[in-house]
Tab-separated table of C-alpha atoms in Angstrom:
chain	number	residue	atom	x	y	z
X	4	MET	CA	36.893	240.915	18.903
X	5	ASN	CA	34.459	242.771	20.656
X	6	LEU	CA	31.063	242.692	19.040
X	7	ARG	CA	28.474	245.585	19.571
X	8	VAL	CA	25.592	244.829	21.198
X	9	ALA	CA	24.158	248.034	21.771
X	10	VAL	CA	21.660	249.878	19.988
X	11	VAL	CA	22.896	253.293	19.257
X	12	GLY	CA	20.978	256.241	18.228
X	13	ILE	CA	21.260	257.736	14.690
X	14	VAL	CA	22.890	261.013	14.186
X	15	VAL	CA	22.246	262.587	10.844
X	16	VAL	CA	24.367	266.098	11.203
X	17	GLY	CA	23.514	268.748	8.212
X	18	ALA	CA	26.318	269.910	5.681
X	19	TRP	CA	29.386	270.628	7.965
X	20	GLY	CA	31.941	273.049	7.253
X	21	CYS	CA	35.302	275.324	8.025
X	22	ALA	CA	37.220	277.608	6.262
X	23	GLY	CA	39.327	276.880	4.196
X	24	ALA	CA	48.706	246.892	8.037
X	25	GLY	CA	49.429	246.911	9.950
X	26	GLY	CA	52.226	248.102	7.653
X	27	SER	CA	55.337	247.233	7.957
X	28	SER	CA	58.590	250.370	7.706
X	29	ALA	CA	62.243	249.705	7.101
X	30	GLY	CA	62.794	247.034	9.670
X	31	GLY	CA	59.810	244.401	9.713
X	32	GLY	CA	58.072	242.614	11.792
X	33	SER	CA	54.360	241.788	12.180
X	34	ALA	CA	51.630	241.079	13.957
X	35	SER	CA	47.834	240.981	13.714
X	36	SER	CA	44.421	240.554	15.675
X	37	GLY	CA	41.146	239.668	14.779
X	38	GLY	CA	40.975	241.138	11.184
X	39	GLY	CA	43.332	239.324	8.590
X	40	SER	CA	47.573	239.339	8.223
X	41	ALA	CA	49.412	242.393	8.319
X	42	SER	CA	49.621	243.981	5.067
X	43	SER	CA	53.344	244.851	3.552
X	44	GLY	CA	55.233	243.461	6.611
X	45	GLY	CA	54.317	244.412	10.651
X	46	GLY	CA	53.871	246.468	12.943
X	47	SER	CA	50.602	247.343	13.688
X	48	ALA	CA	47.010	244.630	14.352
X	49	SER	CA	43.761	245.236	13.035
X	50	SER	CA	40.932	244.451	15.574
X	51	GLY	CA	37.006	243.992	15.877
X	52	GLY	CA	34.120	245.726	17.214
X	53	GLY	CA	33.132	247.602	14.364
X	54	SER	CA	36.658	248.354	12.594
X	55	ALA	CA	39.668	248.628	13.716
X	56	ALA	CA	43.828	249.427	12.852
X	57	SER	CA	46.991	250.891	12.952
X	58	GLY	CA	49.823	252.068	11.113
X	59	GLY	CA	51.825	254.636	9.560
X	60	GLY	CA	50.966	257.696	6.906
X	61	SER	CA	51.795	259.598	3.438
X	62	ALA	CA	51.857	263.107	3.111
X	63	ALA	CA	48.488	264.907	1.353
X	64	SER	CA	50.760	267.654	0.065
X	65	GLY	CA	52.369	264.785	-1.552
X	66	GLY	CA	49.462	262.876	-2.734
X	67	GLY	CA	46.477	261.840	-3.058
X	68	SER	CA	44.663	265.224	-3.759
X	69	ALA	CA	41.825	265.230	-6.035
X	70	THR	CA	38.694	266.873	-7.449
X	71	GLY	CA	35.171	266.598	-8.188
X	72	GLY	CA	31.243	266.870	-6.543
X	73	GLY	CA	30.441	267.598	-2.787
X	74	SER	CA	29.195	270.131	-0.476
X	75	ALA	CA	29.873	272.149	2.757
X	76	ALA	CA	28.038	274.493	4.959
X	77	SER	CA	27.440	275.751	8.220
X	78	GLY	CA	30.711	275.726	10.141
X	79	GLY	CA	31.265	274.956	13.577
X	80	GLY	CA	33.094	272.877	15.286
X	81	SER	CA	30.962	270.480	17.131
X	82	ALA	CA	29.101	266.939	16.751
X	83	ALA	CA	31.937	264.954	15.003
X	84	SER	CA	31.447	261.661	14.615
X	85	GLY	CA	28.497	261.121	16.156
X	86	GLY	CA	29.391	261.463	19.753
X	87	GLY	CA	30.655	263.566	22.675
X	88	SER	CA	30.536	267.146	23.006
X	89	ALA	CA	32.923	269.960	21.689
X	90	ALA	CA	34.895	271.761	23.606
X	91	GLY	CA	35.949	275.385	21.952
X	92	GLY	CA	40.140	275.930	20.961
X	93	GLY	CA	42.097	277.992	22.985
X	94	SER	CA	45.524	277.232	25.047
X	95	ALA	CA	45.613	274.454	27.338
X	96	SER	CA	47.792	273.431	29.813
X	97	GLY	CA	48.626	269.987	31.476
X	98	GLY	CA	52.171	269.366	31.500
X	99	GLY	CA	52.703	272.910	29.474
X	100	THR	CA	51.035	275.154	27.502
X	101	ALA	CA	50.071	274.390	24.350
X	102	GLN	CA	51.746	275.697	21.104
X	103	GLY	CA	48.759	275.773	18.993
X	104	SER	CA	47.088	273.194	16.581
X	105	PRO	CA	49.288	271.686	13.641
X	106	THR	CA	47.813	272.240	10.421
X	107	ILE	CA	47.417	270.559	7.302
X	108	ALA	CA	45.987	271.917	4.011
X	109	GLY	CA	45.336	275.348	6.172
X	110	CYS	CA	43.186	272.904	8.740
X	111	PRO	CA	43.836	273.024	12.067
X	112	ILE	CA	44.574	269.557	13.399
X	113	PHE	CA	42.172	269.645	16.198
X	114	PRO	CA	41.965	272.718	18.404
X	115	ALA	CA	45.094	273.596	20.581
X	116	ASN	CA	43.610	272.858	23.743
X	117	HIS	CA	43.156	269.300	22.828
X	118	ILE	CA	44.997	266.444	24.645
X	119	PHE	CA	46.992	265.539	21.628
X	120	ASN	CA	48.061	268.733	21.173
X	121	THR	CA	48.820	269.607	25.088
X	122	PRO	CA	52.485	268.972	26.950
X	123	ILE	CA	52.379	266.528	28.825
X	124	ASP	CA	56.009	266.671	30.121
X	125	THR	CA	55.543	267.654	33.689
X	126	LEU	CA	52.343	265.413	34.116
X	127	PRO	CA	53.288	262.805	37.084
X	128	VAL	CA	54.297	259.014	36.679
X	129	HIS	CA	51.561	256.752	36.704
X	130	PRO	CA	51.805	254.480	39.535
X	131	SER	CA	51.875	251.086	37.987
X	132	SER	CA	54.394	252.525	34.822
X	133	SER	CA	56.990	249.766	35.677
X	134	ALA	CA	54.828	246.996	35.560
X	135	PHE	CA	53.348	248.879	31.849
X	136	VAL	CA	56.527	249.153	30.302
X	137	SER	CA	57.709	245.538	31.408
X	138	LYS	CA	55.444	244.774	28.810
X	139	LEU	CA	57.291	246.138	26.535
X	140	GLY	CA	60.455	243.982	27.227
X	141	ALA	CA	63.843	244.508	25.590
X	142	ALA	CA	62.400	246.240	22.259
X	143	THR	CA	63.572	249.248	21.216
X	144	ILE	CA	61.558	252.067	19.283
X	145	HIS	CA	60.654	250.827	15.327
X	146	LEU	CA	60.089	253.701	13.103
X	147	ASP	CA	56.275	252.418	11.391
X	148	LEU	CA	57.591	254.103	8.100
X	149	GLY	CA	59.069	254.427	5.093
X	150	GLN	CA	60.932	256.341	2.292
X	151	THR	CA	59.597	255.041	-0.661
X	152	GLU	CA	56.092	256.838	-1.921
X	153	ASN	CA	55.554	254.252	-4.804
X	154	GLN	CA	52.576	252.181	-3.385
X	155	SER	CA	53.168	249.450	-5.863
X	156	SER	CA	56.384	248.894	-4.431
X	157	ALA	CA	56.977	245.955	-1.988
X	158	ASN	CA	58.937	248.637	0.149
X	159	TYR	CA	55.932	251.094	0.931
X	160	PHE	CA	55.825	251.261	4.337
X	161	GLY	CA	53.488	253.690	6.516
X	162	ILE	CA	50.107	254.673	6.162
X	163	PRO	CA	49.469	257.444	3.321
X	164	TYR	CA	47.080	260.374	3.666
X	165	ASN	CA	45.216	262.085	1.138
X	166	VAL	CA	44.355	265.662	0.859
X	167	VAL	CA	40.662	265.925	-1.142
X	168	ASN	CA	38.287	268.822	-1.717
X	169	GLY	CA	34.917	267.873	-1.022
X	170	THR	CA	33.337	270.299	-2.965
X	171	THR	CA	34.785	269.512	-6.478
X	172	LEU	CA	35.329	266.145	-6.297
X	173	THR	CA	32.907	262.968	-6.779
X	174	TRP	CA	32.031	261.289	-4.145
X	175	SER	CA	32.334	257.403	-4.114
X	176	THR	CA	29.975	255.010	-3.309
X	177	VAL	CA	31.081	252.075	-0.979
X	178	ALA	CA	29.800	248.494	0.364
X	179	TYR	CA	30.721	247.419	3.705
X	180	THR	CA	31.757	243.726	2.825
X	181	SER	CA	35.237	241.871	2.630
X	182	SER	CA	36.187	238.610	0.864
X	183	ASP	CA	38.474	237.907	4.126
X	184	ALA	CA	36.016	235.470	6.347
X	185	SER	CA	37.891	236.614	9.962
X	186	LEU	CA	35.867	240.136	9.111
X	187	ASP	CA	32.958	238.617	10.879
X	188	TRP	CA	31.520	241.450	12.928
X	189	MET	CA	29.102	244.226	11.808
X	190	PRO	CA	30.840	247.219	10.518
X	191	ARG	CA	28.209	249.658	10.208
X	192	ASP	CA	26.889	249.921	13.914
X	193	GLU	CA	30.096	252.263	14.938
X	194	ALA	CA	30.814	253.745	11.304
X	195	ASP	CA	30.552	257.108	9.964
X	196	CYS	CA	29.597	258.143	6.001
X	197	ALA	CA	27.891	260.624	4.222
X	198	VAL	CA	24.414	260.303	2.314
X	199	GLY	CA	22.958	262.555	-0.457
X	200	SER	CA	24.008	265.117	-2.722
X	201	ALA	CA	24.601	267.036	0.137
X	202	HIS	CA	26.936	264.607	1.174
X	203	THR	CA	25.558	264.373	4.945
X	204	LEU	CA	27.325	262.975	7.957
X	205	VAL	CA	25.052	259.761	8.835
X	206	SER	CA	26.551	258.295	12.407
X	207	PRO	CA	26.060	255.387	12.933
X	208	CYS	CA	25.866	254.611	9.333
X	209	LEU	CA	23.054	251.795	9.320
X	210	ALA	CA	21.874	250.379	6.252
X	211	SER	CA	18.117	251.357	6.971
X	212	ALA	CA	20.107	255.659	7.584
X	213	ALA	CA	22.837	255.140	4.522
X	214	PRO	CA	21.828	252.430	1.874
X	215	SER	CA	24.169	254.098	-0.368
X	216	PRO	CA	27.288	255.412	1.863
X	217	GLN	CA	29.828	258.142	0.268
X	218	PHE	CA	32.635	259.350	0.695
X	219	PRO	CA	35.279	261.674	-0.668
X	220	ILE	CA	37.788	258.757	-2.291
X	221	PRO	CA	39.946	260.312	-5.137
X	222	PRO	CA	40.906	259.051	-8.255
X	223	ASN	CA	43.782	256.878	-7.200
X	224	PRO	CA	44.120	257.132	-3.845
X	225	LEU	CA	46.979	256.684	-1.720
X	226	VAL	CA	46.362	253.347	0.482
X	227	GLU	CA	48.304	251.810	3.455
X	228	GLY	CA	49.933	248.385	1.992
X	229	GLY	CA	48.775	249.978	-2.021
X	230	LEU	CA	46.006	249.526	-3.839
X	231	LEU	CA	44.303	245.938	-4.219
X	232	PRO	CA	41.504	243.978	-5.047
X	233	ASP	CA	39.002	242.747	-3.236
X	234	VAL	CA	39.818	238.673	-3.681
X	235	VAL	CA	40.478	235.788	-1.414
X	236	SER	CA	44.181	236.191	-2.554
X	237	SER	CA	44.933	239.919	-1.702
X	238	PRO	CA	47.307	239.680	1.502
X	239	GLY	CA	44.766	241.035	3.895
X	240	GLY	CA	45.898	244.056	6.273
X	241	ASP	CA	44.428	246.693	7.636
X	242	HIS	CA	44.764	248.756	4.567
X	243	HIS	CA	43.808	252.374	5.785
X	244	LEU	CA	42.422	255.040	3.178
X	245	LEU	CA	42.646	258.593	5.080
X	246	MET	CA	41.162	261.550	3.535
X	247	LEU	CA	41.197	265.213	4.848
X	248	ASP	CA	38.401	267.105	2.917
X	249	SER	CA	40.254	271.026	2.972
X	250	SER	CA	36.746	272.473	2.001
X	251	SER	CA	35.388	271.289	5.165
X	252	CYS	CA	38.099	270.405	7.634
X	253	ARG	CA	36.443	267.012	8.329
X	254	LEU	CA	38.761	263.612	8.461
X	255	TRP	CA	37.788	260.793	6.859
X	256	GLU	CA	39.321	257.609	7.656
X	257	LEU	CA	38.921	254.242	6.232
X	258	TYR	CA	39.609	250.540	7.316
X	259	HIS	CA	40.314	247.434	5.039
X	260	VAL	CA	39.995	249.621	1.798
X	261	TYR	CA	39.986	247.628	-1.253
X	262	SER	CA	39.053	248.146	-5.020
X	263	SER	CA	36.292	246.217	-6.449
X	264	THR	CA	33.324	246.996	-9.124
X	265	SER	CA	29.764	248.248	-8.609
X	266	PRO	CA	30.601	249.741	-6.104
X	267	ALA	CA	34.027	250.658	-6.428
X	268	TRP	CA	35.512	250.417	-3.211
X	269	HIS	CA	34.840	247.854	-0.470
X	270	ILE	CA	35.440	248.947	2.808
X	271	PHE	CA	35.057	247.330	6.229
X	272	GLY	CA	34.969	250.272	8.853
X	273	SER	CA	34.655	254.029	8.659
X	274	ALA	CA	35.232	257.006	10.801
X	275	SER	CA	35.038	261.001	10.166
X	276	PHE	CA	36.375	263.850	12.399
X	277	ASP	CA	35.559	267.258	12.876
X	278	LEU	CA	38.848	268.801	13.007
X	279	ARG	CA	38.021	271.876	14.145
X	280	SER	CA	36.115	270.102	17.350
X	281	ASN	CA	37.487	268.354	20.444
X	282	ALA	CA	34.605	265.657	20.516
X	283	LEU	CA	35.510	262.318	20.807
X	284	ARG	CA	33.838	259.492	19.416
X	285	PRO	CA	31.006	257.857	21.309
X	286	ALA	CA	32.235	255.569	24.572
X	287	THR	CA	32.971	252.345	23.346
X	288	TRP	CA	33.214	252.680	19.751
X	289	THR	CA	35.923	251.779	17.326
X	290	SER	CA	36.961	253.883	14.585
X	291	ALA	CA	39.400	252.984	11.772
X	292	ASP	CA	42.005	252.342	14.667
X	293	ALA	CA	41.212	250.052	17.452
X	294	ALA	CA	41.818	252.624	20.322
X	295	GLY	CA	38.722	254.957	18.833
X	296	PHE	CA	41.502	257.434	17.946
X	297	PRO	CA	41.794	259.315	14.842
X	298	ILE	CA	44.925	257.764	12.938
X	299	LEU	CA	46.276	260.935	10.928
X	300	PRO	CA	47.011	263.429	13.978
X	301	LEU	CA	49.217	260.988	15.630
X	302	LEU	CA	51.093	259.912	12.690
X	303	LEU	CA	54.994	260.745	12.290
X	304	ARG	CA	55.088	263.512	9.099
X	305	ALA	CA	58.275	264.091	7.136
X	306	ASP	CA	57.477	267.725	6.929
X	307	GLU	CA	57.001	268.370	10.904
X	308	ALA	CA	60.211	266.608	11.638
X	309	SER	CA	62.365	268.047	8.953
X	310	SER	CA	61.209	271.384	10.644
X	311	GLY	CA	62.761	270.498	13.560
X	312	THR	CA	59.447	270.763	15.735
X	313	ILE	CA	56.621	268.208	16.110
X	314	ASN	CA	53.835	269.813	18.130
X	315	HIS	CA	51.750	266.852	18.585
X	316	ALA	CA	51.598	263.463	20.295
X	317	LEU	CA	52.487	260.221	18.738
X	318	ARG	CA	51.243	256.718	18.278
X	319	PHE	CA	52.450	253.268	18.930
X	320	THR	CA	51.381	249.590	19.114
X	321	MET	CA	52.382	247.091	21.958
X	322	ASN	CA	51.193	243.417	22.545
X	323	GLN	CA	49.976	243.140	25.919
X	324	ILE	CA	47.237	245.176	26.490
X	325	ARG	CA	44.580	244.683	29.039
X	326	ASN	CA	40.537	244.690	28.143
X	327	THR	CA	39.800	248.175	28.981
X	328	TYR	CA	40.295	251.354	27.674
X	329	THR	CA	41.100	254.867	29.721
X	330	TRP	CA	40.523	258.654	28.191
X	331	PRO	CA	40.952	259.916	25.428
X	332	ALA	CA	40.465	256.216	24.099
X	333	ARG	CA	37.306	255.133	23.624
X	334	HIS	CA	37.147	251.572	22.472
X	335	LYS	CA	38.765	248.366	24.191
X	336	ILE	CA	40.340	245.058	22.503
X	337	GLY	CA	41.175	241.647	23.712
X	338	SER	CA	40.262	239.374	26.723
X	339	SER	CA	43.402	240.125	29.163
X	340	VAL	CA	42.175	241.446	32.770
X	341	ASP	CA	45.601	241.241	33.824
X	342	THR	CA	46.586	244.795	35.539
X	343	THR	CA	50.090	244.733	34.910
X	344	ARG	CA	49.127	245.508	31.409
X	345	PRO	CA	48.440	248.823	30.072
X	346	PRO	CA	44.829	249.658	28.893
X	347	MET	CA	44.170	250.932	25.352
X	348	GLY	CA	44.820	254.260	24.993
X	349	GLN	CA	47.604	254.621	27.755
X	350	LEU	CA	49.728	257.640	27.166
X	351	PHE	CA	53.637	257.213	27.793
X	352	ARG	CA	56.795	259.485	27.059
X	353	LEU	CA	60.181	259.342	26.679
X	354	LYS	CA	62.100	260.244	30.458
X	355	ALA	CA	63.048	263.491	30.792
X	356	SER	CA	66.235	261.742	31.827
X	357	TYR	CA	66.719	260.648	28.757
X	358	ALA	CA	69.773	262.873	26.938
X	359	ILE	CA	69.418	263.290	23.234
X	360	PRO	CA	72.584	263.310	21.454
X	361	ALA	CA	73.835	266.540	20.623
X	362	GLY	CA	74.914	265.077	17.050
X	363	TYR	CA	71.772	263.552	16.092
X	364	SER	CA	69.834	264.657	12.938
X	365	THR	CA	66.761	267.123	12.871
X	366	GLN	CA	64.365	264.498	12.171
X	367	SER	CA	65.796	262.439	14.909
X	368	LYS	CA	66.004	265.173	17.704
X	369	ALA	CA	62.171	266.762	16.679
X	370	ILE	CA	60.992	262.679	17.257
X	371	LEU	CA	62.741	262.395	20.153
X	372	THR	CA	61.591	265.871	22.020
X	373	ALA	CA	58.040	265.025	20.664
X	374	LEU	CA	58.104	261.964	22.974
X	375	LYS	CA	59.612	263.638	26.106
X	376	ARG	CA	57.096	266.637	25.482
X	377	TYR	CA	53.778	265.097	23.894
X	378	GLY	CA	54.543	261.535	24.380
X	379	MET	CA	52.795	258.631	22.377
X	380	TYR	CA	49.415	256.965	22.883
X	381	LEU	CA	48.794	253.083	22.919
X	382	SER	CA	46.368	253.233	20.095
X	383	ASP	CA	46.614	249.291	18.553
X	384	VAL	CA	47.595	245.579	19.234
X	385	GLY	CA	50.556	244.976	17.487
X	386	THR	CA	54.460	244.746	17.670
X	387	GLU	CA	56.004	246.638	20.796
X	388	LEU	CA	56.631	250.045	20.380
X	389	TYR	CA	56.132	250.381	16.789
X	390	ILE	CA	55.346	254.304	15.937
X	391	GLN	CA	53.392	254.880	12.864
X	392	GLY	CA	54.488	257.516	10.590
X	393	GLU	CA	53.963	258.247	6.872
X	394	PRO	CA	55.637	256.938	3.604
X	395	LYS	CA	57.498	260.217	2.338
X	396	ALA	CA	61.385	259.933	0.495
X	397	ALA	CA	61.939	263.053	2.938
X	398	TRP	CA	62.880	260.501	5.406
X	399	SER	CA	66.440	260.392	6.130
X	400	SER	CA	68.580	257.078	6.439
X	401	THR	CA	70.031	258.393	9.900
X	402	VAL	CA	66.638	258.735	11.521
X	403	PHE	CA	65.990	255.270	11.532
X	404	SER	CA	69.690	254.296	13.073
X	405	GLN	CA	69.764	256.601	15.745
X	406	VAL	CA	66.024	256.839	16.720
X	407	GLN	CA	65.684	252.967	16.727
X	408	THR	CA	68.221	252.917	19.303
X	409	VAL	CA	66.153	254.171	22.036
X	410	PRO	CA	65.046	251.135	24.068
X	411	ALA	CA	61.780	250.887	26.010
X	412	SER	CA	63.373	251.131	29.446
X	413	GLU	CA	63.650	255.053	28.882
X	414	PHE	CA	60.187	255.611	28.509
X	415	GLU	CA	57.614	255.780	31.397
X	416	ALA	CA	53.622	255.709	31.745
X	417	VAL	CA	51.866	259.105	32.436
X	418	ASP	CA	49.143	259.703	34.995
X	419	LEU	CA	46.775	262.061	33.384
X	420	SER	CA	44.294	262.138	36.410
X	421	ALA	CA	45.757	265.577	36.919
X	422	ILE	CA	43.550	266.600	34.127
X	423	THR	CA	40.924	264.532	34.307
X	424	SER	CA	40.051	265.520	38.075
X	425	ARG	CA	39.875	269.129	37.032
X	426	ALA	CA	36.744	271.108	36.987
X	427	GLY	CA	35.139	271.616	33.663
X	428	PHE	CA	36.535	268.207	32.574
X	429	ASN	CA	34.246	266.263	30.421
X	430	PRO	CA	35.228	262.720	29.815
X	431	ASP	CA	33.189	262.992	26.061
X	432	SER	CA	35.675	265.719	25.078
X	433	ALA	CA	39.143	265.793	24.544
X	434	ALA	CA	39.517	269.422	25.772
X	435	VAL	CA	42.018	270.093	28.516
X	436	PRO	CA	40.342	272.410	31.166
X	437	PRO	CA	42.633	275.051	32.639
X	438	PRO	CA	44.386	274.289	35.866
């Protein structure tokens, strides 16, 4: 657990605007560190230092939309989640030219020149690639997602996400608390929330500035691991709740979410991201993810895979991580100083020499091509080579039998110094400067 000791100034941002478990998967296996046991199976781990997590995902257009209260105004793409400076949109190059931003519900999932949306297939191999990959051992890809959309099912694997309209739903008040005794850090020190009738963003969400923190939680939201009450008998786990507010193009991600009474929700971490901004979280801050990343933008989504094209990076977990982080990550966990272990946020990609079989399904080809072109970021402690995605009936059974045969030895770590050494690079921004 990485306890925060620095005192960070409170950032209050006016109404924003823009147009418009550790889950297990079909496969199993589980790991958790510092925040409860993994819910519904395996694959990811929670961690300390404010909040942390990992997971899979579910579709917004497939669930969890909501109606009722809220407001939005003042457009713009900066000042996301309390830290960093925003860099504009446009195209970027690094290992290639950005193909434009992915979109959900009319919102861009970050600008086109965000590092997550930038091809990295021609960047150099990291000098420590062999050592880093060796820590994955004999693992093969495990798709940390499932085909069941019923969150009351024992086979509900992945992290679902909800699309909401913050101007028409009634925002919910939450309490930062948990019956899980292992969650013993101060979750509000590195959290974001909203306050008041205008739902003003407050970061950090300290009790003095936000006595009644609010979030646009829809009725019956989709939650990783399913909806459960906050009682000692609950199975624990990351229990992420992801909400994309289509009225403001703002992403809200909550950690360790359980239902309760007065208020209706208990959580143990929260983060907000302006999806039109390249701003990163403040340095050393966690999110609902151990690396300080947003979760939704890196999830495998069935609609993208079925289209044959995934134009963004993915996320994965492994167990042996060094106690440091590298750009674009913002947070570290663990205590190991072993330099043969990768840091949090390390980028890996499928080797160019790996030949994707011609007979593979559209979904399988899309996933493997994305792993070559955009790569995957080390986002949390968990079972080796678990790649997170949404639970969706649209996933074909063949995607598991095909993609899960790829061994760790077909991956390599990527050296991002060609980007981070460019003129105009800002370590507090995810923007990729032109070469």
